[in-house]
mmCIF file of C-alpha atoms and ligand atoms in Angstrom:
data_model
loop_
_atom_site.group_PDB
_atom_site.id
_atom_site.type_symbol
_atom_site.label_atom_id
_atom_site.label_comp_id
_atom_site.label_asym_id
_atom_site.label_seq_id
_atom_site.Cartn_x
_atom_site.Cartn_y
_atom_site.Cartn_z
ATOM 1 C CA UNK L 109 11.915 -14.262 20.647
ATOM 2 C CA UNK L 110 15.028 -12.166 22.180
ATOM 3 C CA UNK L 111 14.706 -9.296 24.129
ATOM 4 C CA UNK L 112 16.195 -6.406 21.289
ATOM 5 C CA UNK L 113 16.288 -3.053 23.538
ATOM 6 C CA UNK L 114 17.463 -3.348 27.300
ATOM 7 C CA UNK L 115 16.635 -1.897 29.805
ATOM 8 C CA UNK L 116 19.432 1.422 29.551
ATOM 9 C CA UNK L 117 17.921 1.578 25.640
ATOM 10 C CA UNK L 118 20.830 0.021 24.011
ATOM 11 C CA UNK L 119 20.411 -2.059 21.361
ATOM 12 C CA UNK L 120 21.175 -5.868 20.249
ATOM 13 C CA UNK L 121 24.599 -3.896 18.665
ATOM 14 C CA UNK L 122 25.070 -1.629 21.467
ATOM 15 C CA UNK L 123 23.389 1.417 19.444
ATOM 16 C CA UNK L 124 20.619 3.500 21.241
ATOM 17 C CA UNK L 125 17.338 4.551 19.585
ATOM 18 C CA UNK L 126 18.173 7.035 17.570
ATOM 19 C CA UNK L 127 21.292 5.908 16.531
ATOM 20 C CA UNK L 128 22.125 4.889 12.819
ATOM 21 C CA UNK L 129 24.846 2.791 12.250
ATOM 22 C CA UNK L 130 28.416 3.535 10.366
ATOM 23 C CA UNK L 131 28.203 4.616 6.899
ATOM 24 C CA UNK L 132 30.217 5.414 4.335
ATOM 25 C CA UNK L 133 30.369 6.277 1.170
ATOM 26 C CA UNK L 134 33.515 5.834 -1.921
ATOM 27 C CA UNK L 135 32.589 7.098 -5.043
ATOM 28 C CA UNK L 136 34.153 6.330 -8.532
ATOM 29 C CA UNK L 137 35.141 2.619 -8.135
ATOM 30 C CA UNK L 138 34.110 1.618 -11.165
ATOM 31 C CA UNK L 139 36.257 3.117 -14.172
ATOM 32 C CA UNK L 140 33.679 0.758 -16.967
ATOM 33 C CA UNK L 141 30.155 2.638 -15.787
ATOM 34 C CA UNK L 142 29.321 6.399 -16.613
ATOM 35 C CA UNK L 143 28.451 6.708 -12.820
ATOM 36 C CA UNK L 144 29.502 4.208 -9.295
ATOM 37 C CA UNK L 145 29.295 4.281 -5.401
ATOM 38 C CA UNK L 146 29.896 1.446 -3.238
ATOM 39 C CA UNK L 147 28.325 1.632 0.195
ATOM 40 C CA UNK L 148 29.240 0.219 3.607
ATOM 41 C CA UNK L 149 25.348 0.505 5.975
ATOM 42 C CA UNK L 150 26.682 -1.437 8.989
ATOM 43 C CA UNK L 151 26.940 -4.741 7.347
ATOM 44 C CA UNK L 152 25.104 -3.912 3.907
ATOM 45 C CA UNK L 153 27.825 -4.016 1.469
ATOM 46 C CA UNK L 154 26.659 -2.965 -1.847
ATOM 47 C CA UNK L 155 27.567 -1.303 -5.668
ATOM 48 C CA UNK L 156 25.788 0.532 -7.742
ATOM 49 C CA UNK L 157 27.022 1.763 -11.720
ATOM 50 C CA UNK L 158 25.572 3.494 -13.715
ATOM 51 C CA UNK L 159 25.398 3.707 -17.516
ATOM 52 C CA UNK L 160 23.327 6.915 -19.450
ATOM 53 C CA UNK L 161 22.003 8.846 -20.592
ATOM 54 C CA UNK L 162 22.464 6.588 -23.978
ATOM 55 C CA UNK L 163 20.624 5.289 -26.678
ATOM 56 C CA UNK L 164 17.296 3.176 -26.225
ATOM 57 C CA UNK L 165 17.813 -0.820 -27.139
ATOM 58 C CA UNK L 166 15.263 -2.298 -28.286
ATOM 59 C CA UNK L 167 14.541 1.370 -29.389
ATOM 60 C CA UNK L 168 10.008 0.825 -29.046
ATOM 61 C CA UNK L 169 11.326 1.402 -25.473
ATOM 62 C CA UNK L 170 11.802 5.382 -26.061
ATOM 63 C CA UNK L 171 10.085 7.757 -24.873
ATOM 64 C CA UNK L 172 8.972 10.740 -26.548
ATOM 65 C CA UNK L 173 8.919 13.457 -23.475
ATOM 66 C CA UNK L 174 11.182 11.646 -21.400
ATOM 67 C CA UNK L 175 14.108 9.624 -20.216
ATOM 68 C CA UNK L 176 13.278 5.570 -19.564
ATOM 69 C CA UNK L 177 14.842 4.542 -16.766
ATOM 70 C CA UNK L 178 16.037 0.648 -16.136
ATOM 71 C CA UNK L 179 17.031 0.034 -12.391
ATOM 72 C CA UNK L 180 18.158 -3.452 -11.366
ATOM 73 C CA UNK L 181 18.366 -4.630 -7.430
ATOM 74 C CA UNK L 182 20.145 -7.643 -7.169
ATOM 75 C CA UNK L 183 20.966 -9.706 -3.978
ATOM 76 C CA UNK L 184 25.058 -11.352 -4.957
ATOM 77 C CA UNK L 185 23.879 -15.759 -3.301
ATOM 78 C CA UNK L 186 27.257 -14.412 -0.898
ATOM 79 C CA UNK L 187 25.093 -12.015 0.136
ATOM 80 C CA UNK L 188 23.133 -13.708 3.123
ATOM 81 C CA UNK L 189 24.243 -16.366 4.961
ATOM 82 C CA UNK L 190 22.478 -19.529 2.963
ATOM 83 C CA UNK L 191 23.613 -18.982 -0.507
ATOM 84 C CA UNK L 192 20.922 -17.501 -2.455
ATOM 85 C CA UNK L 193 19.386 -18.810 -5.874
ATOM 86 C CA UNK L 194 20.841 -16.033 -8.420
ATOM 87 C CA UNK L 195 17.703 -15.691 -9.921
ATOM 88 C CA UNK L 196 15.938 -12.432 -9.733
ATOM 89 C CA UNK L 197 13.467 -12.991 -6.275
ATOM 90 C CA UNK L 198 9.753 -11.479 -6.776
ATOM 91 C CA UNK L 199 11.581 -9.787 -3.912
ATOM 92 C CA UNK L 200 14.543 -8.214 -5.974
ATOM 93 C CA UNK L 201 12.363 -7.227 -8.554
ATOM 94 C CA UNK L 202 9.925 -5.185 -6.099
ATOM 95 C CA UNK L 203 12.341 -3.445 -4.557
ATOM 96 C CA UNK L 204 14.111 -3.234 -8.554
ATOM 97 C CA UNK L 205 10.730 -0.693 -9.021
ATOM 98 C CA UNK L 206 10.105 0.761 -5.749
ATOM 99 C CA UNK L 207 14.286 2.013 -5.713
ATOM 100 C CA UNK L 208 13.444 3.662 -9.723
ATOM 101 C CA UNK L 209 11.119 5.731 -8.517
ATOM 102 C CA UNK L 210 12.284 6.795 -5.109
ATOM 103 C CA UNK L 211 15.654 7.927 -7.762
ATOM 104 C CA UNK L 212 13.413 9.216 -10.674
ATOM 105 C CA UNK L 213 11.621 11.914 -8.779
ATOM 106 C CA UNK L 214 14.626 13.588 -8.293
ATOM 107 C CA UNK L 215 15.932 12.786 -11.825
ATOM 108 C CA UNK L 216 15.188 15.802 -14.979
ATOM 109 C CA UNK L 217 13.616 13.541 -16.843
ATOM 110 C CA UNK L 218 11.992 15.417 -18.838
ATOM 111 C CA UNK L 219 15.701 16.825 -20.759
ATOM 112 C CA UNK L 220 16.335 13.643 -22.015
ATOM 113 C CA UNK L 221 14.079 12.961 -24.000
ATOM 114 C CA UNK L 222 14.234 9.025 -25.921
ATOM 115 C CA UNK L 223 17.437 8.586 -23.664
ATOM 116 C CA UNK L 224 17.737 5.808 -21.494
ATOM 117 C CA UNK L 225 19.366 5.123 -17.870
ATOM 118 C CA UNK L 226 20.786 2.148 -16.045
ATOM 119 C CA UNK L 227 21.206 1.624 -12.938
ATOM 120 C CA UNK L 228 22.750 -1.491 -11.404
ATOM 121 C CA UNK L 229 22.627 -2.205 -7.468
ATOM 122 C CA UNK L 230 23.680 -5.516 -6.623
ATOM 123 C CA UNK L 231 24.108 -6.157 -2.814
ATOM 124 C CA UNK L 232 27.596 -8.180 -1.577
ATOM 125 C CA UNK L 233 26.318 -8.335 2.134
ATOM 126 C CA UNK L 234 22.920 -7.641 2.883
ATOM 127 C CA UNK L 235 22.081 -6.739 6.471
ATOM 128 C CA UNK L 236 18.841 -4.756 6.878
ATOM 129 C CA UNK L 237 18.094 -1.614 5.455
ATOM 130 C CA UNK L 238 19.308 -2.523 1.992
ATOM 131 C CA UNK L 239 17.144 -1.350 0.161
ATOM 132 C CA UNK L 240 17.560 2.501 1.706
ATOM 133 C CA UNK L 241 21.665 2.323 1.514
ATOM 134 C CA UNK L 242 20.945 1.080 -2.556
ATOM 135 C CA UNK L 243 18.768 4.465 -2.380
ATOM 136 C CA UNK L 244 21.722 6.345 -0.534
ATOM 137 C CA UNK L 245 24.614 4.794 -3.447
ATOM 138 C CA UNK L 246 22.757 5.153 -6.450
ATOM 139 C CA UNK L 247 21.893 8.757 -5.894
ATOM 140 C CA UNK L 248 25.875 9.458 -5.674
ATOM 141 C CA UNK L 249 26.196 6.993 -8.573
ATOM 142 C CA UNK L 250 23.799 9.125 -10.498
ATOM 143 C CA UNK L 251 25.550 12.424 -9.354
ATOM 144 C CA UNK L 252 28.831 10.726 -9.802
ATOM 145 C CA UNK L 253 27.806 10.401 -13.888
ATOM 146 C CA UNK L 254 26.996 13.496 -14.146
ATOM 147 C CA UNK L 255 22.791 12.835 -14.638
ATOM 148 C CA UNK L 256 21.275 16.289 -13.558
ATOM 149 C CA UNK L 257 18.675 16.238 -10.334
ATOM 150 C CA UNK L 258 16.404 17.877 -8.110
ATOM 151 C CA UNK L 259 18.806 16.806 -5.551
ATOM 152 C CA UNK L 260 19.531 14.368 -3.977
ATOM 153 C CA UNK L 261 18.087 11.559 -2.302
ATOM 154 C CA UNK L 262 19.083 9.996 0.905
ATOM 155 C CA UNK L 263 17.459 6.889 2.048
ATOM 156 C CA UNK L 264 16.837 5.327 5.739
ATOM 157 C CA UNK L 265 14.652 2.737 7.806
ATOM 158 C CA UNK L 266 12.844 3.244 10.814
ATOM 159 C CA UNK L 267 11.048 1.256 13.445
ATOM 160 C CA UNK L 268 9.221 -0.423 15.959
ATOM 161 C CA UNK L 269 11.539 -2.985 18.003
ATOM 162 C CA UNK L 270 10.273 -3.972 21.781
ATOM 163 C CA UNK L 271 7.885 -1.266 21.368
ATOM 164 C CA UNK L 272 10.333 1.552 20.679
ATOM 165 C CA UNK L 273 10.858 3.705 17.681
ATOM 166 C CA UNK L 274 14.127 2.937 16.477
ATOM 167 C CA UNK L 275 16.366 4.387 14.227
ATOM 168 C CA UNK L 276 18.315 2.275 11.583
ATOM 169 C CA UNK L 277 17.150 -1.583 11.517
ATOM 170 C CA UNK L 278 19.804 -4.217 11.199
ATOM 171 C CA UNK L 279 19.026 -7.583 10.072
ATOM 172 C CA UNK L 280 17.706 -9.169 13.145
ATOM 173 C CA UNK L 281 15.421 -6.462 14.330
ATOM 174 C CA UNK L 282 14.027 -5.539 11.032
ATOM 175 C CA UNK L 283 13.194 -10.223 11.494
ATOM 176 C CA UNK L 284 12.592 -10.050 14.822
ATOM 177 C CA UNK L 285 10.248 -6.541 15.729
ATOM 178 C CA UNK L 286 7.137 -5.339 14.952
ATOM 179 C CA UNK L 287 7.301 -2.269 12.787
ATOM 180 C CA UNK L 288 10.020 -1.576 9.622
ATOM 181 C CA UNK L 289 9.462 1.837 7.227
ATOM 182 C CA UNK L 290 11.666 1.911 4.966
ATOM 183 C CA UNK L 291 12.037 6.397 3.457
ATOM 184 C CA UNK L 292 13.397 8.176 0.491
ATOM 185 C CA UNK L 293 14.027 11.706 1.450
ATOM 186 C CA UNK L 294 15.067 15.168 -0.441
ATOM 187 C CA UNK L 295 15.860 17.104 1.943
ATOM 188 C CA UNK L 296 16.381 20.848 -0.292
ATOM 189 C CA UNK L 297 13.190 19.898 -1.250
ATOM 190 C CA UNK L 298 11.748 18.732 1.562
ATOM 191 C CA UNK L 299 9.855 15.529 -0.716
ATOM 192 C CA UNK L 300 9.688 11.974 0.519
ATOM 193 C CA UNK L 301 9.242 10.244 -2.243
ATOM 194 C CA UNK L 302 9.946 6.262 -0.719
ATOM 195 C CA UNK L 303 7.711 5.511 1.828
ATOM 196 C CA UNK L 304 6.309 2.083 2.667
ATOM 197 C CA UNK L 305 5.606 0.391 6.278
ATOM 198 C CA UNK L 306 5.204 -3.560 7.112
ATOM 199 C CA UNK L 307 3.094 -3.873 10.378
ATOM 200 C CA UNK L 308 1.113 -1.061 12.869
ATOM 201 C CA UNK L 309 1.813 2.618 14.794
ATOM 202 C CA UNK L 310 -0.333 4.742 16.194
ATOM 203 C CA UNK L 311 -1.237 7.554 14.663
ATOM 204 C CA UNK L 312 1.433 9.152 16.736
ATOM 205 C CA UNK L 313 4.291 7.026 16.711
ATOM 206 C CA UNK L 314 4.218 7.736 12.274
ATOM 207 C CA UNK L 315 4.257 11.561 13.605
ATOM 208 C CA UNK L 316 7.631 10.276 15.394
ATOM 209 C CA UNK L 317 8.448 7.482 12.998
ATOM 210 C CA UNK L 318 8.659 10.130 10.029
ATOM 211 C CA UNK L 319 9.900 12.961 12.008
ATOM 212 C CA UNK L 320 13.044 10.243 12.959
ATOM 213 C CA UNK L 321 13.301 8.704 9.690
ATOM 214 C CA UNK L 322 13.679 12.653 7.968
ATOM 215 C CA UNK L 323 16.233 13.247 10.660
ATOM 216 C CA UNK L 324 18.031 10.860 9.833
ATOM 217 C CA UNK L 325 17.786 10.780 5.746
ATOM 218 C CA UNK L 326 19.185 14.222 6.842
ATOM 219 C CA UNK L 327 22.423 13.005 8.376
ATOM 220 C CA UNK L 328 23.042 10.508 5.239
ATOM 221 C CA UNK L 329 22.773 12.955 2.944
ATOM 222 C CA UNK L 330 25.244 15.497 4.671
ATOM 223 C CA UNK L 331 27.753 12.022 4.026
ATOM 224 C CA UNK L 332 27.016 11.858 0.688
ATOM 225 C CA UNK L 333 27.731 15.275 -0.128
ATOM 226 C CA UNK L 334 31.236 15.067 1.818
ATOM 227 C CA UNK L 335 32.014 11.799 -0.468
ATOM 228 C CA UNK L 336 31.245 13.983 -3.871
ATOM 229 C CA UNK L 337 33.602 16.161 -2.666
ATOM 230 C CA UNK L 338 35.847 13.998 -1.044
ATOM 231 C CA UNK L 339 36.320 13.001 -4.846
ATOM 232 C CA UNK L 340 36.096 15.725 -6.554
ATOM 233 C CA UNK L 341 38.451 17.395 -4.514
ATOM 234 C CA UNK L 342 40.946 14.683 -5.791
ATOM 235 C CA UNK L 343 40.280 15.040 -9.037
ATOM 236 C CA UNK L 344 41.015 18.724 -9.130
ATOM 237 C CA UNK L 345 44.450 18.149 -7.151
HETATM 238 P P1 ADP C 120 15.446 -4.694 3.029
HETATM 239 O O1 ADP C 120 17.067 -5.017 2.727
HETATM 240 O O2 ADP C 120 15.100 -2.767 2.632
HETATM 241 O O3 ADP C 120 14.983 -4.346 4.725
HETATM 242 P P2 ADP C 120 14.100 -6.467 3.622
HETATM 243 O O4 ADP C 120 12.878 -5.612 5.002
HETATM 244 O O5 ADP C 120 12.871 -6.939 2.529
HETATM 245 O O6 ADP C 120 14.709 -5.610 2.510
HETATM 246 O O7 ADP C 120 14.913 -7.376 3.625
HETATM 247 C C1 ADP C 120 15.569 -7.489 5.149
HETATM 248 C C2 ADP C 120 16.624 -8.302 5.193
HETATM 249 O O8 ADP C 120 16.025 -9.106 5.229
HETATM 250 C C3 ADP C 120 17.629 -8.289 4.329
HETATM 251 O O9 ADP C 120 18.705 -6.861 4.435
HETATM 252 C C4 ADP C 120 18.702 -9.621 4.229
HETATM 253 O O10 ADP C 120 19.861 -8.758 5.389
HETATM 254 C C5 ADP C 120 17.443 -10.144 5.333
HETATM 255 N N1 ADP C 120 16.693 -11.204 3.312
HETATM 256 C C6 ADP C 120 16.049 -10.649 2.901
HETATM 257 N N2 ADP C 120 15.963 -11.349 1.538
HETATM 258 C C7 ADP C 120 16.648 -12.629 2.266
HETATM 259 C C8 ADP C 120 16.973 -13.811 1.747
HETATM 260 N N3 ADP C 120 16.605 -14.241 0.432
HETATM 261 N N4 ADP C 120 17.619 -14.962 2.232
HETATM 262 C C9 ADP C 120 18.404 -14.439 3.639
HETATM 263 N N5 ADP C 120 18.186 -12.945 4.142
HETATM 264 C C10 ADP C 120 17.017 -12.183 3.571
#
């Protein structure tokens, strides 16, 4: 197994230990959806479309006291090196669930009883940390759809590679490293809405990793805000 961090503390893609990959977000990229966003997070390329609030079909799925949210995370067959079957895998079903839960915590679902909201996440290219990038983009797409939220959810992963706690693992680091710890966070409410961990950390390492993840999410939050501001500023002109 190759070394993931060199003597100078540089990673395989030249980043420092606390350095995030470049993140770029575009708002309102699909004309037929109520809200949409496109994100490039490192080499991840993901598009999100949101439809709703709308009537629930089939009607028996309607919830009397809140909005019913469906979320589909899907990796396109060309998103990875070996063609991926277009059928939803177990992993995609799990990610759809945890992403929905991470976003639902922010949405004022109680304000919209008996309605439905659909969130479609299409991963066009994947390079580690796609669940985080999906949450980040979906949150922006929800804002673009005008869905009332308590805060925006920003997300990124931290992990441990070659014994170092690092921010934002890429695919190689995710596969060859010791720990992957994705986090989603609402900065204004100071609440975590997703926390998963693959691997083992000492208590002290975990505290440090979580701090770093929260710091990463705050950076992402700034990018989400400016993407929305840019979009609505352009609309106003
Ligand atoms: P995340 O994308 O949130 O990090 P995982 O940790 O499960 O989710 O996956 C890490 C990475 O493994 C993905 O980003 C992707 O690059 C790669 N991967 C996932 N599923 C497949 C697959 N079926 N074939 C090839 N690579 C995959």
